């Protein structure tokens, strides 16, 4: 069960970035095929590689996996980042789903014309709905669930870094979370991922947006 | 681990309906506490019952679970509706996630004006993107994954029934899926759920306003 892992996506964060993070923390090497033209996408479709005509697509263990959450859970379970029993798993899943909701709000920003109200909403939700939960969970605990690194910790790190890119001082009121971020960043695989030249993707720009719109033949996005 | 299961939600399908379906198929009894006023919602918030200030919330096994997918996976795993190994689980999850995307489109449709455009899009996606996948998976097998009933089957049934409410003849071109629907509907707990008077909720007509004001 150790063929190459290949990712098929745009050369940008989007929905694939959480998967890149998780593979990195699991210390699993991967290659990337970047979608840059509609023809490439068409080829993936014609090959029958995309179960629901969508990316992310991850080739792993002889399978072509789609659906971000299905992929994340597969990797988490395979590499022991998914708790030791059903009760730990539901805690990991609750935390993860909340974090993915928040990250999705930021993910769509490149495709929105008036970002100010969206950014205000993200800041409010982060400060009032999401960060307090993780702040409380981390008072006294090194990791979010079961005293062990899990999918939820990886997503919390990814999410808080994304938040700080938009709101640099956001963790000022959340010292446990800030400390957590510090601890996580020192894990060797993560530390390397945070250096320039790693597979971590930069924030989305106009070029990324243009590529996505072209590949999917979109003139507007109803967001 | 056998205290009562209690669902907290509106008296409507919304995001809770998949959970009602799954509990029903797992033959787990549940009570429901309906949110009808903003005060009730505020009380749940003040009690600290809602991790992210959101419903669905399901009280089960001494926990207050939120986040629809976390709840569904907990129930599926607990009641052996989640495959026998990691590879079956990823198949179940891929199928499930696709179905939940499609059901979400139908769910949102209840809140959006200019419904014709949205309905056309749902029909196209159902016929071109989603139903062909399940039609192919069911040519031969009785269930979607591993020859055994799973979360994915429950959601496929739920989804196809929702689709037929909007587009009555939609399964005409998908005979395997139609036959699957027939087989599933004969399972006793499902058959009972499909009768009037069960905990199954009707289509969202006018419930939209409630939901808009409560959150």
PDB file of C-alpha atoms in Angstrom, chain A residues 53, chain B residues 102 105 117-132 163 167 170 174:
ATOM      1  CA  UNK A  53     -16.816  15.831 -11.970  1.00  0.00           C
TER       2      UNK A  53
ATOM      3  CA  UNK B 102     -27.144  17.555  -3.776  1.00  0.00           C
ATOM      4  CA  UNK B 105     -28.951  22.399  -3.055  1.00  0.00           C
ATOM      5  CA  UNK B 117     -33.164  28.865 -12.313  1.00  0.00           C
ATOM      6  CA  UNK B 118     -32.128  27.000  -9.200  1.00  0.00           C
ATOM      7  CA  UNK B 119     -34.507  24.111  -9.878  1.00  0.00           C
ATOM      8  CA  UNK B 120     -33.151  23.671 -13.394  1.00  0.00           C
ATOM      9  CA  UNK B 121     -29.628  23.586 -12.032  1.00  0.00           C
ATOM     10  CA  UNK B 122     -30.589  20.952  -9.464  1.00  0.00           C
ATOM     11  CA  UNK B 123     -32.242  18.813 -12.138  1.00  0.00           C
ATOM     12  CA  UNK B 124     -29.206  19.046 -14.400  1.00  0.00           C
ATOM     13  CA  UNK B 125     -26.763  18.236 -11.634  1.00  0.00           C
ATOM     14  CA  UNK B 126     -28.894  15.328 -10.432  1.00  0.00           C
ATOM     15  CA  UNK B 127     -29.160  13.782 -13.887  1.00  0.00           C
ATOM     16  CA  UNK B 128     -25.643  14.459 -15.123  1.00  0.00           C
ATOM     17  CA  UNK B 129     -23.408  14.522 -12.085  1.00  0.00           C
ATOM     18  CA  UNK B 130     -24.932  12.442  -9.328  1.00  0.00           C
ATOM     19  CA  UNK B 131     -27.529   9.857 -10.371  1.00  0.00           C
ATOM     20  CA  UNK B 132     -25.285   8.222 -12.996  1.00  0.00           C
ATOM     21  CA  UNK B 163     -35.741  14.579  -5.881  1.00  0.00           C
ATOM     22  CA  UNK B 167     -39.223  16.017 -10.314  1.00  0.00           C
ATOM     23  CA  UNK B 170     -36.609  11.738 -12.503  1.00  0.00           C
ATOM     24  CA  UNK B 174     -32.239   5.267 -13.646  1.00  0.00           C
TER      25      UNK B 174
END
